[in-house]
Structure formats: C-alpha cells, structure tokens
PDB file of C-alpha atoms and ligand atoms in Angstrom:
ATOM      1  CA  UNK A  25      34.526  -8.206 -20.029  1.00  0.00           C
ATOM      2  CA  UNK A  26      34.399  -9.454 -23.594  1.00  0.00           C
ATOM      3  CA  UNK A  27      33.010 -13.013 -24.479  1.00  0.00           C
ATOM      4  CA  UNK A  28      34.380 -15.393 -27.052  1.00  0.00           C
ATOM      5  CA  UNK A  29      31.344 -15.038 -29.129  1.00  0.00           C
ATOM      6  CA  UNK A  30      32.163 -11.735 -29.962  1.00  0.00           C
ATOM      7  CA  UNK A  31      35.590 -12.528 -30.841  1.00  0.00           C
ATOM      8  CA  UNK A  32      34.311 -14.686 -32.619  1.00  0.00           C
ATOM      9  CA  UNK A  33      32.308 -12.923 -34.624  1.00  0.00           C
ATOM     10  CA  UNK A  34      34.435 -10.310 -35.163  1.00  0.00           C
ATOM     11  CA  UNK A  35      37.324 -13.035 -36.575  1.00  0.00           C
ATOM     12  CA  UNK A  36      34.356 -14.064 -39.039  1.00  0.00           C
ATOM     13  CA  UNK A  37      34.546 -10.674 -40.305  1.00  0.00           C
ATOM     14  CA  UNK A  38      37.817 -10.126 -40.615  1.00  0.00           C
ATOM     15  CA  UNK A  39      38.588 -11.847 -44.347  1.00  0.00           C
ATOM     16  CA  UNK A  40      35.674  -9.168 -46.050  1.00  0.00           C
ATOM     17  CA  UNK A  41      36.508  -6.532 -43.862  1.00  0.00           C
ATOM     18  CA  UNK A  42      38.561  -4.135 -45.885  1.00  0.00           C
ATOM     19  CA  UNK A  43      36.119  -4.590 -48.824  1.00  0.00           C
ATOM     20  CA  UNK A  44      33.853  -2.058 -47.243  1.00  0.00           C
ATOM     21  CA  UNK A  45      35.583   1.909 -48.278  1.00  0.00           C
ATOM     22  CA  UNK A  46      35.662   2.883 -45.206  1.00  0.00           C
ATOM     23  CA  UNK A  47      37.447   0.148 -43.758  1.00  0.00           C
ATOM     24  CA  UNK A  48      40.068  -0.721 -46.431  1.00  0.00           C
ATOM     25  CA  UNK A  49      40.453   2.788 -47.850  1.00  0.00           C
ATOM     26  CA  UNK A  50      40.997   1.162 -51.392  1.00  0.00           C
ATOM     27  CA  UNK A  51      39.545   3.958 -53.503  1.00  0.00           C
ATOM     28  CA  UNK A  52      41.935   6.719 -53.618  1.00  0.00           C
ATOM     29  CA  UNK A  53      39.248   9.113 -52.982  1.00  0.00           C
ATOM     30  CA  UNK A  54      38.345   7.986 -49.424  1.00  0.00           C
ATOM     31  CA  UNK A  55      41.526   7.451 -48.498  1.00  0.00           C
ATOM     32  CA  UNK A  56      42.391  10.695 -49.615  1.00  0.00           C
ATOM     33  CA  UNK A  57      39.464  12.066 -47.585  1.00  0.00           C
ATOM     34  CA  UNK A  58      40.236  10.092 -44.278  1.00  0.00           C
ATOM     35  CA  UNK A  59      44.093  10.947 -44.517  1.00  0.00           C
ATOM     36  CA  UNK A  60      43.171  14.566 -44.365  1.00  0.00           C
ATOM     37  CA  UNK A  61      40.483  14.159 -41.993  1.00  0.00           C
ATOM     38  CA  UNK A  62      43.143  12.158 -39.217  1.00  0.00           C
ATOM     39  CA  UNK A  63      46.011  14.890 -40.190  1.00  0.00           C
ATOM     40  CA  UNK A  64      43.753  17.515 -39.017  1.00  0.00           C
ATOM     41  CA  UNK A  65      42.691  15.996 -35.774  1.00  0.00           C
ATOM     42  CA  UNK A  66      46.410  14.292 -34.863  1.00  0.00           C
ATOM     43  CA  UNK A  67      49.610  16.757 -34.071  1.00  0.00           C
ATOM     44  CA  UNK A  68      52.455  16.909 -35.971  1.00  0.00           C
ATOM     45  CA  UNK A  69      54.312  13.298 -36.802  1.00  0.00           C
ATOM     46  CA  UNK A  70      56.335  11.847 -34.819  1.00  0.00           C
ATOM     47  CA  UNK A  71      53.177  11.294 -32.530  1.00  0.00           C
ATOM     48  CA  UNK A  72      52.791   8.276 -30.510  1.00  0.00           C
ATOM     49  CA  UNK A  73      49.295   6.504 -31.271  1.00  0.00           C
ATOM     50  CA  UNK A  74      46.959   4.223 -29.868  1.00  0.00           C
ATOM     51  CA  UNK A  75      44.597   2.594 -32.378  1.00  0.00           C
ATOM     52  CA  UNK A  76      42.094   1.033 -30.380  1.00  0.00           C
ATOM     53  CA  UNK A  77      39.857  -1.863 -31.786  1.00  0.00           C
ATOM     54  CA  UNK A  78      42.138  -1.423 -35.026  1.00  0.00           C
ATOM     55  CA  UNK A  79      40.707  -4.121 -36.696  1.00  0.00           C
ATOM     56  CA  UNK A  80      42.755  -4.739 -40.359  1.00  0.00           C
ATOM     57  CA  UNK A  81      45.079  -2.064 -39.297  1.00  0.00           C
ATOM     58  CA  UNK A  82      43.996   0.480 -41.982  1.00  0.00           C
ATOM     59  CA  UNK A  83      44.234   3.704 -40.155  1.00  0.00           C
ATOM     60  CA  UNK A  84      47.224   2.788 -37.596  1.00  0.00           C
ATOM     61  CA  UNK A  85      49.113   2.469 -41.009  1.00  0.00           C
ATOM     62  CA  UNK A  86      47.629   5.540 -42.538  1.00  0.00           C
ATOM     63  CA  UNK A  87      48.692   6.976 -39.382  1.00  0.00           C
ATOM     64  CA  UNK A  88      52.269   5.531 -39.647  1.00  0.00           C
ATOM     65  CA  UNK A  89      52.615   6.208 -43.281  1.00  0.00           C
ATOM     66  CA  UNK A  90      52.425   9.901 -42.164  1.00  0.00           C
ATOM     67  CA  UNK A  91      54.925   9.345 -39.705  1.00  0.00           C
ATOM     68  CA  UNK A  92      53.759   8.584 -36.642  1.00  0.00           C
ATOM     69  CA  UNK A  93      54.384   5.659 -34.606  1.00  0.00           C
ATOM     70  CA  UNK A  94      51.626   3.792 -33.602  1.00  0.00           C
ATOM     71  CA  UNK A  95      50.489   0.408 -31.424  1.00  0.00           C
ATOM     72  CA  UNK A  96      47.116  -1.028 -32.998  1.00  0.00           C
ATOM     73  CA  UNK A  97      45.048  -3.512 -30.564  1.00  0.00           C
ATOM     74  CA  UNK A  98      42.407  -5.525 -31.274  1.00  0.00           C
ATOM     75  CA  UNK A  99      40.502  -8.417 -29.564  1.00  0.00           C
ATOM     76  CA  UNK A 100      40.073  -9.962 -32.940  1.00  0.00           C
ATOM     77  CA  UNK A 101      43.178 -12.854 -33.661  1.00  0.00           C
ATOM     78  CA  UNK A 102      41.607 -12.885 -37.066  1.00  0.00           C
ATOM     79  CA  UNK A 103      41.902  -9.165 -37.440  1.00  0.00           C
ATOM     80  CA  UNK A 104      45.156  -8.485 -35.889  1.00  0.00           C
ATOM     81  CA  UNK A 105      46.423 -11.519 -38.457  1.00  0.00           C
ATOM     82  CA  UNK A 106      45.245  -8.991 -41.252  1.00  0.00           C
ATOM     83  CA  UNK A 107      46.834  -6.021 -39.759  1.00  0.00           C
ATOM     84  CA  UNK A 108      50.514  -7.549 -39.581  1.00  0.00           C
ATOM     85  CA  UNK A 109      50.289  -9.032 -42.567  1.00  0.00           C
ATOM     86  CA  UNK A 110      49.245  -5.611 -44.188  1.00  0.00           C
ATOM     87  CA  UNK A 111      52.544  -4.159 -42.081  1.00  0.00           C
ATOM     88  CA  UNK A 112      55.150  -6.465 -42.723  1.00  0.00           C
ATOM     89  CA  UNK A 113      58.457  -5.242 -42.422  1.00  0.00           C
ATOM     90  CA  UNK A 114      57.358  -2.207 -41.147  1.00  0.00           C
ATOM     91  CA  UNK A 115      58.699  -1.251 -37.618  1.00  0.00           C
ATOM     92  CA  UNK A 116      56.624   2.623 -37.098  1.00  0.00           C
ATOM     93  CA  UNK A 117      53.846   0.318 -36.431  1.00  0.00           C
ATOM     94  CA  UNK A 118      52.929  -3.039 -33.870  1.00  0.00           C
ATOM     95  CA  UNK A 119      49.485  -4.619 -33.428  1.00  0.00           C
ATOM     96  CA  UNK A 120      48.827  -6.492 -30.458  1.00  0.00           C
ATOM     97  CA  UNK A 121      45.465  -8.811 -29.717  1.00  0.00           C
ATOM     98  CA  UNK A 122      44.313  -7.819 -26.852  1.00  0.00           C
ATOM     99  CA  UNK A 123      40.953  -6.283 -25.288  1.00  0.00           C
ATOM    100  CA  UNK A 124      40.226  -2.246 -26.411  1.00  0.00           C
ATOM    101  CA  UNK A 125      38.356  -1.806 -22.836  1.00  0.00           C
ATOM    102  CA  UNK A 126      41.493  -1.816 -20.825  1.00  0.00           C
ATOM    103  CA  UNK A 127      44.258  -1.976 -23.268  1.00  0.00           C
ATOM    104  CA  UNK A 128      47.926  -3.357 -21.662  1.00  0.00           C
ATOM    105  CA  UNK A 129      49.470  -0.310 -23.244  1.00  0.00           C
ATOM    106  CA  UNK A 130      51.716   2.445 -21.328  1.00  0.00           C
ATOM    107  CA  UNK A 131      50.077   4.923 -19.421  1.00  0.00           C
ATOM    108  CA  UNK A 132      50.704   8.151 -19.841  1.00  0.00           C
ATOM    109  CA  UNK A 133      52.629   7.581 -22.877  1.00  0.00           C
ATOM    110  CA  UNK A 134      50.435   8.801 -25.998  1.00  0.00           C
ATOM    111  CA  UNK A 135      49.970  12.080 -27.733  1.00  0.00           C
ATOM    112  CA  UNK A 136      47.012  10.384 -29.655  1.00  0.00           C
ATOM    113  CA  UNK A 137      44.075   7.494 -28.417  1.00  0.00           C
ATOM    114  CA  UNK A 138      42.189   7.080 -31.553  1.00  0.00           C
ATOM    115  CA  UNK A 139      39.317   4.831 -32.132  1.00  0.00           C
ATOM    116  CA  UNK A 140      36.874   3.963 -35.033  1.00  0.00           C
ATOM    117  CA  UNK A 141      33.690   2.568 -34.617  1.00  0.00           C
ATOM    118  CA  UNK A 142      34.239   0.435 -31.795  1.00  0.00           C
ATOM    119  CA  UNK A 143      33.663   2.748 -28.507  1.00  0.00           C
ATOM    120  CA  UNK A 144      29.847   2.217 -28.512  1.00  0.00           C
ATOM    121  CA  UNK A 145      30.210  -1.681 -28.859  1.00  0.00           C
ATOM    122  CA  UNK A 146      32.255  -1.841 -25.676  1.00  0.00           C
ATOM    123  CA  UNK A 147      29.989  -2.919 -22.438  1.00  0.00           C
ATOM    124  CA  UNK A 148      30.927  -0.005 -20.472  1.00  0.00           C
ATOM    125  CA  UNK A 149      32.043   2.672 -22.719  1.00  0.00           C
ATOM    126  CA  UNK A 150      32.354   5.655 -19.633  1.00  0.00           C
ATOM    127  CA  UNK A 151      34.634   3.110 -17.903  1.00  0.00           C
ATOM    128  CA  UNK A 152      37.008   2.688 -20.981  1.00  0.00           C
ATOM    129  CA  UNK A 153      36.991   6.112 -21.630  1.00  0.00           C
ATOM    130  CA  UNK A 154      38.792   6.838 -18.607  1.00  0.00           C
ATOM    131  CA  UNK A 155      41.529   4.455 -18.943  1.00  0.00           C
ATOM    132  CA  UNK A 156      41.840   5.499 -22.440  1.00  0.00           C
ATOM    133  CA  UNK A 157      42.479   8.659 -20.695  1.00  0.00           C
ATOM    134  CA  UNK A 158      44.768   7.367 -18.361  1.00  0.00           C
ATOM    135  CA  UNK A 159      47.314   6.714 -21.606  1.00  0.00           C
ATOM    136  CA  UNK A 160      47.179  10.224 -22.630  1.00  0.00           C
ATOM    137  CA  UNK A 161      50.624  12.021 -22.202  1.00  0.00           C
ATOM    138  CA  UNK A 162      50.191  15.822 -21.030  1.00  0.00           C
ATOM    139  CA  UNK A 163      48.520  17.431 -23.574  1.00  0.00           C
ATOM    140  CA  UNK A 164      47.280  14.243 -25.653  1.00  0.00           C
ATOM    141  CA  UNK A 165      44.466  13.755 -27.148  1.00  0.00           C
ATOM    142  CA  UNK A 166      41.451  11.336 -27.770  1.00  0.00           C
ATOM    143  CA  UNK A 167      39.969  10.775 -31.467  1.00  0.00           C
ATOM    144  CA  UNK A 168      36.805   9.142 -31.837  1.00  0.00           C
ATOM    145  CA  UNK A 169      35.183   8.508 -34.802  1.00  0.00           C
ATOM    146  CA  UNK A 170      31.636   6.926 -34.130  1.00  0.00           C
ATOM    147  CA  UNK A 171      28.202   6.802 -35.514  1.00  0.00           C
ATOM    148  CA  UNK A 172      24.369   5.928 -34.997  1.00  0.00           C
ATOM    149  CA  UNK A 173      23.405   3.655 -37.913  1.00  0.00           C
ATOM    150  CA  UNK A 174      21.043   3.526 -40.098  1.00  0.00           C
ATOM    151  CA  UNK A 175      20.010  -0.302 -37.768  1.00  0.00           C
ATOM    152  CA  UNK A 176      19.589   1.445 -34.568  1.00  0.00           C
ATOM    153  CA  UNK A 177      23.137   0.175 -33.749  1.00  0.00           C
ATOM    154  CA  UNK A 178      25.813   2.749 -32.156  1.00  0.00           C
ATOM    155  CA  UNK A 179      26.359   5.960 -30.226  1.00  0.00           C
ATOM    156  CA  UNK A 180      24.699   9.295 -30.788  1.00  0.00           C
ATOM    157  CA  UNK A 181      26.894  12.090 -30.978  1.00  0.00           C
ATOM    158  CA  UNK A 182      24.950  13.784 -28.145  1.00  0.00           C
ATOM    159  CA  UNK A 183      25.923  10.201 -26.403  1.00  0.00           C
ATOM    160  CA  UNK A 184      29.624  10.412 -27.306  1.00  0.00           C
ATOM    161  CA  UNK A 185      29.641  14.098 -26.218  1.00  0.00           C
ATOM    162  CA  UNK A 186      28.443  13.326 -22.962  1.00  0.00           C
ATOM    163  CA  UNK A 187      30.728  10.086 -22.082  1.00  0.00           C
ATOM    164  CA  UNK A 188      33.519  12.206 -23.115  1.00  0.00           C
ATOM    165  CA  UNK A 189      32.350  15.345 -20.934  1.00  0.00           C
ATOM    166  CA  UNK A 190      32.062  13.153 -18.159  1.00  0.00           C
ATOM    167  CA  UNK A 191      35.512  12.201 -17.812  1.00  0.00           C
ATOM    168  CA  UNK A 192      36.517  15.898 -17.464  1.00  0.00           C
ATOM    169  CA  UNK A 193      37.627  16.968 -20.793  1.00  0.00           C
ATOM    170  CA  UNK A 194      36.247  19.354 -23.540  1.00  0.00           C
ATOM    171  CA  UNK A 195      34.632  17.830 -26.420  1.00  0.00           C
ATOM    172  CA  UNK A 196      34.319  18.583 -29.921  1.00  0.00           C
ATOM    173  CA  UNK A 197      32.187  17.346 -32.432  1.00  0.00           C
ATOM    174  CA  UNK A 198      32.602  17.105 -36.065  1.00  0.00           C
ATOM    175  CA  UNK A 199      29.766  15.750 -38.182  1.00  0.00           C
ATOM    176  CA  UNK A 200      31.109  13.375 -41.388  1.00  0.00           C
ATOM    177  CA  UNK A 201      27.902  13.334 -43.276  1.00  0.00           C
ATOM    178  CA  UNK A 202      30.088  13.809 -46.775  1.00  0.00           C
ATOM    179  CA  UNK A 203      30.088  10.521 -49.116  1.00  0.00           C
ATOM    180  CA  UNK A 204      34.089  11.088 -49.603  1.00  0.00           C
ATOM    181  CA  UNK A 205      34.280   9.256 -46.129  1.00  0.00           C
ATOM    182  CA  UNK A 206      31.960   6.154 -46.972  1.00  0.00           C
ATOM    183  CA  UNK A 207      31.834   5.551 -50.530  1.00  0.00           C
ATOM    184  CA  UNK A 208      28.437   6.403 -50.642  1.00  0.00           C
ATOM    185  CA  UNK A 209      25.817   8.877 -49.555  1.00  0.00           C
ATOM    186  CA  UNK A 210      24.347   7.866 -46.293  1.00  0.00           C
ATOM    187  CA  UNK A 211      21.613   9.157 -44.610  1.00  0.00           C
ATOM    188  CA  UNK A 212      22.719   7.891 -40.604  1.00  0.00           C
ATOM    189  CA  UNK A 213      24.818  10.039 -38.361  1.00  0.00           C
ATOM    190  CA  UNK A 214      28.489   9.966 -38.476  1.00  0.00           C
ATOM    191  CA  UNK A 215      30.731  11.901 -36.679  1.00  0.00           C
ATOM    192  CA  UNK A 216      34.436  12.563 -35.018  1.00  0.00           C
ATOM    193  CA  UNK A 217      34.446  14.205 -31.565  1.00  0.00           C
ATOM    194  CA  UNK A 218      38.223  14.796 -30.458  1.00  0.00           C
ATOM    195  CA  UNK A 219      39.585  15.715 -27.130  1.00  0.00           C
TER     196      UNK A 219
HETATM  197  C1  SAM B 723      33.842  -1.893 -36.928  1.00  0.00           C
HETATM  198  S1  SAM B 723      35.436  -2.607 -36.633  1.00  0.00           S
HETATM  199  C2  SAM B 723      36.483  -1.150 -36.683  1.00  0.00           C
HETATM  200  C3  SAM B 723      37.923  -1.457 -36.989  1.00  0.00           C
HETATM  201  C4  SAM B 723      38.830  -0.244 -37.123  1.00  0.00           C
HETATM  202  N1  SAM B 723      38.761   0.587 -35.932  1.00  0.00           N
HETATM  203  C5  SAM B 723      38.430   0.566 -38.334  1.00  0.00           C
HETATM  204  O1  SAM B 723      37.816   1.611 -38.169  1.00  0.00           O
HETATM  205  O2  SAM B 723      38.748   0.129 -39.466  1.00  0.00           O
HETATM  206  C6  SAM B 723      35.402  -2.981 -34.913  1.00  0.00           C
HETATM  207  C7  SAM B 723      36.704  -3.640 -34.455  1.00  0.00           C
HETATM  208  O3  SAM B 723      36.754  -3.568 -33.044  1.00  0.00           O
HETATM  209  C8  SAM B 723      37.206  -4.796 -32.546  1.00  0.00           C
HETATM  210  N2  SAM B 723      36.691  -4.871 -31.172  1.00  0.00           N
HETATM  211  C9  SAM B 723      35.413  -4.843 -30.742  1.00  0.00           C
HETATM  212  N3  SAM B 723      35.366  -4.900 -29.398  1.00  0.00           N
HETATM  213  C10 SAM B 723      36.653  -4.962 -28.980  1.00  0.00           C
HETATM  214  C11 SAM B 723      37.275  -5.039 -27.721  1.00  0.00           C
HETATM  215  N4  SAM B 723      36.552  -5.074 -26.592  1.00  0.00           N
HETATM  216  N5  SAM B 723      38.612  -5.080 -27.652  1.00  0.00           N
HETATM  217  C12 SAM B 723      39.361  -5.066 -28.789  1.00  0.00           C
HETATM  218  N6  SAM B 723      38.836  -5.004 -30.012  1.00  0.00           N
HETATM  219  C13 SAM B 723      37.505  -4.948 -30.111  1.00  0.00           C
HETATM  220  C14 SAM B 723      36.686  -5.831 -33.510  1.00  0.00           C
HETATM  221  O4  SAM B 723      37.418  -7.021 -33.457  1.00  0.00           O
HETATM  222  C15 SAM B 723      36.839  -5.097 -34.832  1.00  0.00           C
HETATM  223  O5  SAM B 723      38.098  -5.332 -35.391  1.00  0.00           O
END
C-alpha cells in the first residue's frame, strides 16, 4: 500500500527533478556513462522493458532511444506528466501512473524489469520483487540500480543481494562508485545488481 502523502511528495518533486545528473542525464558525460552502463546490462534491442518507479521518464527513453520498447510506471501524476511530455510523439515508449509494488503490467511478458532508486522505498520490497518476477518472460531479466546514501536512507547492496536471492534467482552486483554516473564524486554506496 502506498499513501497519498507520498504521492504527494513525490509530485512536489517532480518540476526539479531532472536538474539532478543523474536523473535528467543533461550533461553528455553522464548520459554517456549511464547509456553504456544500461546497454551492458539489457539484451539486444528490440527488448520489451519495464521501468518501474520511472519518475521523468529519463531512462525508459534512453532505453527506447536504443531501441527497445518500453512501459514506464510511476505512482507520481506529477512525474508521469513529465515523462509524456518528454515522449511526445513517440510510440517505442508509454508511461502509465500507477503503483511500482504491483504494477498492472503483463505477466510474463518482459525481457527486462528495470528499476532506479525506488526498490528500497517500497514497504515490502521482497513482496514486489516477486511480482516483478512474475513479468519476466523466460529468460528475462531484473535491473536494479540502488544505493545506501550518504542520510542513512536506502538499501545496502548486501540487502539488495539478499531480497533478490530470496526469490530464487542469481544475483550480481556491480558497484557504481565512478563520478561519470552522478556528476560528482560521492563517497555513499551505489550499485546495480542484475538478474
Ligand atoms: C528517486 S525517483 C527515481 C525515478 C527514476 N527511476 C530515475 O531513476 O530517474 C523515485 C520515483 O519512484 C516513484 N515511486 C516511489 N514509490 C512508488 C510506488 N510505490 N509506485 C510507483 N512509483 C513510485 C516516485 O514517484 C519517483 O518518481
């Protein structure tokens, strides 16, 4: 379960949000840096994706610029506002408001679940993980990018490892402690584990 104040405050975010590097990829650099990053970790285009907790839409249309076809949801009316706008026209990519934690999307039906910074704020996290499961065609794969923060706030990667462990699958952890991803140098633990 989700509760309006946190849609709330996540729609109060949503007009700064792609200031940040990492979340509007402005700077060539870290775009350049996440693009290669999410090639690596996604098969071959035409993949079917899952952007869960998409926010702005940033990486669903990375993703789509690369030729993949991807469905973005977010809780967020604010954010998912941001994301269409940002794809207008487009048709390789749809966003959807709706909750990340048990997403109305087709089961069974994607080669790729990815999600960015949004697993650890989810109440149950184990419990989404295995729907987000559930979605994954034969052979498909999760991609989670996550992090403990410098405020305490997050998931270790020893936590991420385990949640994803526990729904049967392998895990595999990358750390992203390089500034090309953030903008800056940061000193907090960032990191990809993919599935
Ligand atoms: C830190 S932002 C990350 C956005 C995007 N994944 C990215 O990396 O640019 C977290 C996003 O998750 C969304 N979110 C948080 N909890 C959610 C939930 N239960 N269902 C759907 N979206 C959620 C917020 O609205 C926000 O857009």
């Amino acid at each position: 379960m989700t509760s309006r104040d946190d849609i709330a405050l996540w729609d109060a975010e949503a007009e700064a949000f792609d200031e940040a590097a990492d979340h509007g990829l402005r700077d060539p650099g870290v775009r350049a840096a996440w693009r290669s990053l999410l090639v690596s970790l996604v098969p071959a285009p035409p993949a079917r994706v899952a952007d869960l907790g998409c926010g702005t839409g940033t990486l669903s249309l990375l993703l789509a610029d690369e030729g993949h076809a991807v469905d973005g949801v977010d809780f967020s009316p604010a954010m998912v506002t941001r994301a269409r706008a940002k794809a207008e026209g487009r048709r390789d990519v749809r966003f959807v408001v709706g909750d990340a934690a048990a997403p109305a999307l087709d089961r069974a039906a994607y080669d790729v679940v990815l999600c960015r910074h949004v697993l650890w704020a989810l109440p149950d996290p184990a419990a989404a993980l295995r729907r987000w499961v559930d979605l994954l065609a034969p052979g498909g794969r999760l991609v989670l990018v996550e992090g403990r923060w410098f405020n305490g706030a997050g998931l270790s990667a020893a936590e991420t490892v385990r949640l994803v462990e526990a729904t049967g699958r392998p895990a595999e952890l990358t750390l992203l402690p390089e500034p090309a991803y953030w903008g800056r140098e940061i000193t907090d633990e960032r990191y990809v584990v993919r599935s």
